[in-house]
């Protein structure tokens, strides 16, 4: 009996100790509103303004100011926000910072969720290490500290849960908005239906977040119906496009544009896409150079075969299309003749022509008839019309992928072969630091590389070679440096090699060197044959056509599925849905942006293919 009493006493003592700990610990939940960090605190029995001010290091007046609903005092069960006051500390030196943190520069289209997943790091860790970090609002060029020792420690499912928890915390202290974390498969249309809010209202309150389309993990603001226009703690309540009369309460639901009509998302300036009958099959005209004079073009046949598989898959989800195929040869005159065919007048979508010198008449025709026209493979540099869509990514965004590898405190070595890759050289030269080392491929390459390697910094070796044989020799000699250091029991420095997208087509280079040397290159498209969706497409393609698909077949599938699917589902408003990832594709995401106010829409997304020394491939 004495033993039982003793155990009960110990249990009570333990409980009291835990309760006391909770009473004096600060909340672990932090949210950012208007650039200011706030603890989210759940009021418990015994909390007072005095005790909270001591615990969080803020005065009582500040707590009251930030929580107007506490006019009648603190009550258990209430949720309040308390500004985060960070103790002043001596800033770390650049050298110390580089050892503790990687620096991530936010690129177009990235979210807190995608960055957390990329590094396998907790969202809470990013918030702790970056004062003012707002997971709901990132800006292009923003620099984020990413704690090195925490990378790879957080599972994607946990990050997803953290985003959901952060959104819940935000909602508990937000007075004028609820917030929604975008889930996989959601679209603006489905959110509009489930939240009972017009699409244009969602867009107006989340213009920055939706600039590159709807993305999984994005946190959207959902205005509370009939909210009085005001601003609290940096939260913008009233969009500038909605102007209520004196003393009126703005009704944000069913908001209209400034001239009183519903906004047309499929329009740009005075240009508008034609209205399409979404209940009827989509009329598609495909203009391809399937044969030039007497010679067949097998790559464009492969494109069309991939396109046909997309049509079959779309039919399975209720999306049908009537397709007319025209052979353009490589003749502008032939394109002009095709455009006079009655089938083109009723087209809802034109895919092709492929060559830029044949594209101009199709672009003029498309603009005058309100028909979207897609350049599926090449650049159309001389074309500026909002009717045109260029799938080949913009050259201006390619360098950003390489800049990521060369930024920061890196030891950069450029190795030139006798036959220099001039394209890669043009792209890489503006990004090289002043401290770059330059050497030429020779029999002494291994010794020169070893002498230049740094043990303290990441070593980036740029290989400027347009020859498959020379590339193989250079990579083998770099690898021999690692082998020699290992044989002498010297830890090998971190090495990454930057090469050309042409390396993907090399047949006689030892591919194991790509993994061993952490090879990186940037390409306009990449389909990962280790991906289950790509493998399934490969099986269907082999079954239908008796050969392995090429990159042309992958692109044909993606273009058909993306444009036919988006137009059939959303009609003339399809432009605002192209970047929503509604329809699973094979290659890298496509992110379309308009180059000028009345210009064409250009894909902004390049793929950076990263071979890793653990024999995995990442596509970023």
Short mmCIF file of N, CA, C and O in Angstrom, two decimals, residues 102-110 114-115 118-119 140-143 397-412 427-428 430-433 458-460 462 496 498 520-522 604-610 618-620:
data_model
loop_
_atom_site.label_atom_id
_atom_site.label_comp_id
_atom_site.label_asym_id
_atom_site.label_seq_id
_atom_site.Cartn_x
_atom_site.Cartn_y
_atom_site.Cartn_z
N UNK A 102 23.54 27.24 -46.06
CA UNK A 102 23.52 27.49 -47.50
C UNK A 102 22.60 28.69 -47.72
O UNK A 102 21.69 28.94 -46.93
N UNK A 103 22.84 29.43 -48.79
CA UNK A 103 21.96 30.55 -49.12
C UNK A 103 21.12 30.18 -50.33
O UNK A 103 21.66 29.85 -51.39
N UNK A 104 19.82 30.22 -50.17
CA UNK A 104 18.91 29.96 -51.29
C UNK A 104 18.31 31.27 -51.77
O UNK A 104 17.77 32.04 -50.98
N UNK A 105 18.42 31.52 -53.07
CA UNK A 105 17.82 32.71 -53.67
C UNK A 105 16.51 32.29 -54.33
O UNK A 105 16.48 31.41 -55.18
N UNK A 106 15.41 32.91 -53.91
CA UNK A 106 14.08 32.51 -54.37
C UNK A 106 13.94 32.78 -55.87
O UNK A 106 14.21 33.89 -56.34
N UNK A 107 13.55 31.75 -56.60
CA UNK A 107 13.32 31.87 -58.04
C UNK A 107 11.83 32.02 -58.32
O UNK A 107 10.98 31.77 -57.46
N UNK A 108 11.54 32.43 -59.53
CA UNK A 108 10.15 32.61 -59.93
C UNK A 108 9.38 31.30 -59.76
O UNK A 108 9.84 30.24 -60.15
N UNK A 109 8.20 31.40 -59.14
CA UNK A 109 7.35 30.23 -59.00
C UNK A 109 7.60 29.38 -57.77
O UNK A 109 6.86 28.44 -57.50
N UNK A 110 8.65 29.68 -56.98
CA UNK A 110 8.93 28.87 -55.79
C UNK A 110 8.05 29.29 -54.62
O UNK A 110 7.65 30.44 -54.48
N UNK A 114 7.83 24.30 -51.54
CA UNK A 114 8.75 23.69 -52.50
C UNK A 114 10.20 23.82 -52.04
O UNK A 114 11.01 22.92 -52.26
N UNK A 115 10.54 24.93 -51.37
CA UNK A 115 11.91 25.11 -50.88
C UNK A 115 12.19 24.15 -49.72
O UNK A 115 13.25 23.52 -49.65
N UNK A 118 12.67 20.80 -51.23
CA UNK A 118 13.92 20.70 -51.99
C UNK A 118 15.09 20.37 -51.07
O UNK A 118 15.94 19.55 -51.40
N UNK A 119 15.12 21.01 -49.89
CA UNK A 119 16.25 20.79 -48.97
C UNK A 119 15.93 19.76 -47.89
O UNK A 119 16.81 19.42 -47.10
N UNK A 140 10.77 37.12 -55.50
CA UNK A 140 11.87 36.68 -56.35
C UNK A 140 13.14 37.42 -55.95
O UNK A 140 13.14 38.64 -55.77
N UNK A 141 14.23 36.69 -55.77
CA UNK A 141 15.51 37.29 -55.38
C UNK A 141 15.73 37.31 -53.87
O UNK A 141 16.83 37.61 -53.41
N UNK A 142 14.69 36.99 -53.11
CA UNK A 142 14.82 36.95 -51.65
C UNK A 142 15.82 35.87 -51.25
O UNK A 142 15.81 34.77 -51.78
N UNK A 143 16.70 36.20 -50.28
CA UNK A 143 17.71 35.25 -49.84
C UNK A 143 17.27 34.58 -48.54
O UNK A 143 16.81 35.24 -47.61
N UNK A 397 15.90 33.09 -69.06
CA UNK A 397 15.77 32.44 -67.75
C UNK A 397 16.71 31.25 -67.57
O UNK A 397 16.80 30.70 -66.48
N UNK A 398 17.42 30.87 -68.63
CA UNK A 398 18.29 29.71 -68.53
C UNK A 398 19.44 29.94 -67.57
O UNK A 398 19.80 29.07 -66.77
N UNK A 399 20.04 31.14 -67.63
CA UNK A 399 21.22 31.41 -66.82
C UNK A 399 20.93 31.35 -65.33
O UNK A 399 21.84 31.10 -64.53
N UNK A 400 19.67 31.58 -64.93
CA UNK A 400 19.36 31.56 -63.50
C UNK A 400 19.63 30.19 -62.91
O UNK A 400 20.04 30.08 -61.76
N UNK A 401 19.41 29.14 -63.69
CA UNK A 401 19.67 27.79 -63.19
C UNK A 401 21.17 27.56 -62.99
O UNK A 401 21.59 26.88 -62.05
N UNK A 402 21.99 28.14 -63.88
CA UNK A 402 23.44 28.00 -63.73
C UNK A 402 23.96 28.92 -62.63
O UNK A 402 24.91 28.58 -61.92
N UNK A 403 23.33 30.07 -62.49
CA UNK A 403 23.76 31.04 -61.47
C UNK A 403 23.69 30.41 -60.07
O UNK A 403 24.52 30.67 -59.21
N UNK A 404 22.68 29.56 -59.85
CA UNK A 404 22.54 28.89 -58.55
C UNK A 404 23.80 28.11 -58.20
O UNK A 404 24.19 28.06 -57.04
N UNK A 405 24.40 27.48 -59.20
CA UNK A 405 25.59 26.64 -58.95
C UNK A 405 26.85 27.46 -58.71
O UNK A 405 27.76 27.01 -58.03
N UNK A 406 26.87 28.66 -59.27
CA UNK A 406 28.11 29.46 -59.22
C UNK A 406 28.07 30.56 -58.17
O UNK A 406 29.08 31.22 -57.93
N UNK A 407 26.91 30.79 -57.55
CA UNK A 407 26.80 31.87 -56.57
C UNK A 407 27.37 31.43 -55.24
O UNK A 407 27.51 30.23 -54.95
N UNK A 408 27.73 32.42 -54.41
CA UNK A 408 28.30 32.12 -53.10
C UNK A 408 29.81 31.94 -53.17
O UNK A 408 30.45 32.23 -54.18
N UNK A 409 30.35 31.45 -52.10
CA UNK A 409 31.80 31.31 -51.98
C UNK A 409 32.23 29.97 -52.56
O UNK A 409 32.40 28.97 -51.86
N UNK A 410 32.41 29.91 -53.88
CA UNK A 410 32.77 28.67 -54.58
C UNK A 410 34.15 28.81 -55.22
O UNK A 410 34.58 29.90 -55.59
N UNK A 411 34.83 27.68 -55.35
CA UNK A 411 36.10 27.63 -56.08
C UNK A 411 35.80 27.15 -57.49
O UNK A 411 35.47 25.98 -57.69
N UNK A 412 35.87 28.05 -58.46
CA UNK A 412 35.43 27.75 -59.82
C UNK A 412 36.64 27.54 -60.72
O UNK A 412 37.56 28.37 -60.77
N UNK A 427 26.98 31.25 -72.31
CA UNK A 427 26.05 31.27 -71.18
C UNK A 427 26.76 31.41 -69.84
O UNK A 427 26.26 32.07 -68.93
N UNK A 428 27.92 30.80 -69.72
CA UNK A 428 28.58 30.71 -68.42
C UNK A 428 29.49 31.90 -68.11
O UNK A 428 29.67 32.28 -66.95
N UNK A 430 29.31 35.24 -68.28
CA UNK A 430 28.85 36.36 -67.44
C UNK A 430 28.63 35.98 -65.98
O UNK A 430 28.51 36.87 -65.13
N UNK A 431 28.59 34.69 -65.68
CA UNK A 431 28.28 34.24 -64.32
C UNK A 431 29.53 33.91 -63.51
O UNK A 431 29.44 33.67 -62.30
N UNK A 432 30.68 33.88 -64.16
CA UNK A 432 31.90 33.43 -63.50
C UNK A 432 32.44 34.50 -62.55
O UNK A 432 32.44 35.69 -62.87
N UNK A 433 32.93 34.10 -61.37
CA UNK A 433 33.51 35.07 -60.43
C UNK A 433 34.87 35.53 -60.92
O UNK A 433 35.51 34.88 -61.76
N UNK A 458 33.33 24.49 -51.94
CA UNK A 458 32.78 23.62 -52.96
C UNK A 458 33.48 23.93 -54.28
O UNK A 458 33.61 25.09 -54.66
N UNK A 459 33.97 22.92 -54.96
CA UNK A 459 34.70 23.10 -56.21
C UNK A 459 33.76 22.88 -57.40
O UNK A 459 33.19 21.81 -57.55
N UNK A 460 33.59 23.92 -58.21
CA UNK A 460 32.74 23.84 -59.40
C UNK A 460 33.64 23.81 -60.63
O UNK A 460 34.35 24.78 -60.91
N UNK A 462 33.79 23.68 -64.58
CA UNK A 462 33.02 23.90 -65.80
C UNK A 462 33.81 23.32 -66.97
O UNK A 462 34.95 23.73 -67.22
N UNK A 496 31.71 19.40 -58.11
CA UNK A 496 30.55 19.36 -59.00
C UNK A 496 31.01 19.81 -60.38
O UNK A 496 31.75 20.79 -60.49
N UNK A 498 29.94 21.13 -64.17
CA UNK A 498 28.89 21.71 -65.02
C UNK A 498 29.23 21.41 -66.47
O UNK A 498 30.34 21.70 -66.94
N UNK A 520 26.14 18.43 -63.58
CA UNK A 520 24.94 19.25 -63.74
C UNK A 520 24.90 19.82 -65.15
O UNK A 520 25.93 20.20 -65.69
N UNK A 521 23.71 19.87 -65.72
CA UNK A 521 23.53 20.61 -66.97
C UNK A 521 22.09 21.09 -67.04
O UNK A 521 21.19 20.55 -66.38
N UNK A 522 21.88 22.13 -67.84
CA UNK A 522 20.55 22.72 -67.99
C UNK A 522 20.03 22.38 -69.38
O UNK A 522 20.74 22.52 -70.38
N UNK A 604 8.83 29.63 -69.10
CA UNK A 604 9.97 30.17 -68.36
C UNK A 604 10.80 29.06 -67.69
O UNK A 604 11.82 29.35 -67.07
N UNK A 605 10.38 27.82 -67.81
CA UNK A 605 10.96 26.76 -66.99
C UNK A 605 12.00 25.91 -67.72
O UNK A 605 11.68 25.20 -68.68
N UNK A 606 13.25 26.01 -67.28
CA UNK A 606 14.33 25.12 -67.74
C UNK A 606 14.48 24.01 -66.70
O UNK A 606 14.12 24.17 -65.55
N UNK A 607 15.06 22.91 -67.11
CA UNK A 607 15.34 21.82 -66.17
C UNK A 607 16.83 21.76 -65.91
O UNK A 607 17.63 21.71 -66.85
N UNK A 608 17.20 21.79 -64.63
CA UNK A 608 18.59 21.54 -64.26
C UNK A 608 18.69 20.09 -63.79
O UNK A 608 18.11 19.71 -62.79
N UNK A 609 19.41 19.28 -64.57
CA UNK A 609 19.56 17.86 -64.26
C UNK A 609 20.79 17.68 -63.40
O UNK A 609 21.90 18.09 -63.79
N UNK A 610 20.60 17.10 -62.23
CA UNK A 610 21.70 16.96 -61.26
C UNK A 610 21.95 15.48 -60.95
O UNK A 610 21.11 14.82 -60.33
N UNK A 618 18.38 14.24 -59.62
CA UNK A 618 17.38 15.24 -59.27
C UNK A 618 17.17 16.15 -60.46
O UNK A 618 18.12 16.47 -61.18
N UNK A 619 15.94 16.56 -60.67
CA UNK A 619 15.62 17.54 -61.71
C UNK A 619 15.06 18.76 -61.02
O UNK A 619 14.04 18.68 -60.34
N UNK A 620 15.74 19.89 -61.14
CA UNK A 620 15.34 21.11 -60.43
C UNK A 620 14.96 22.19 -61.43
O UNK A 620 15.57 22.31 -62.46
#
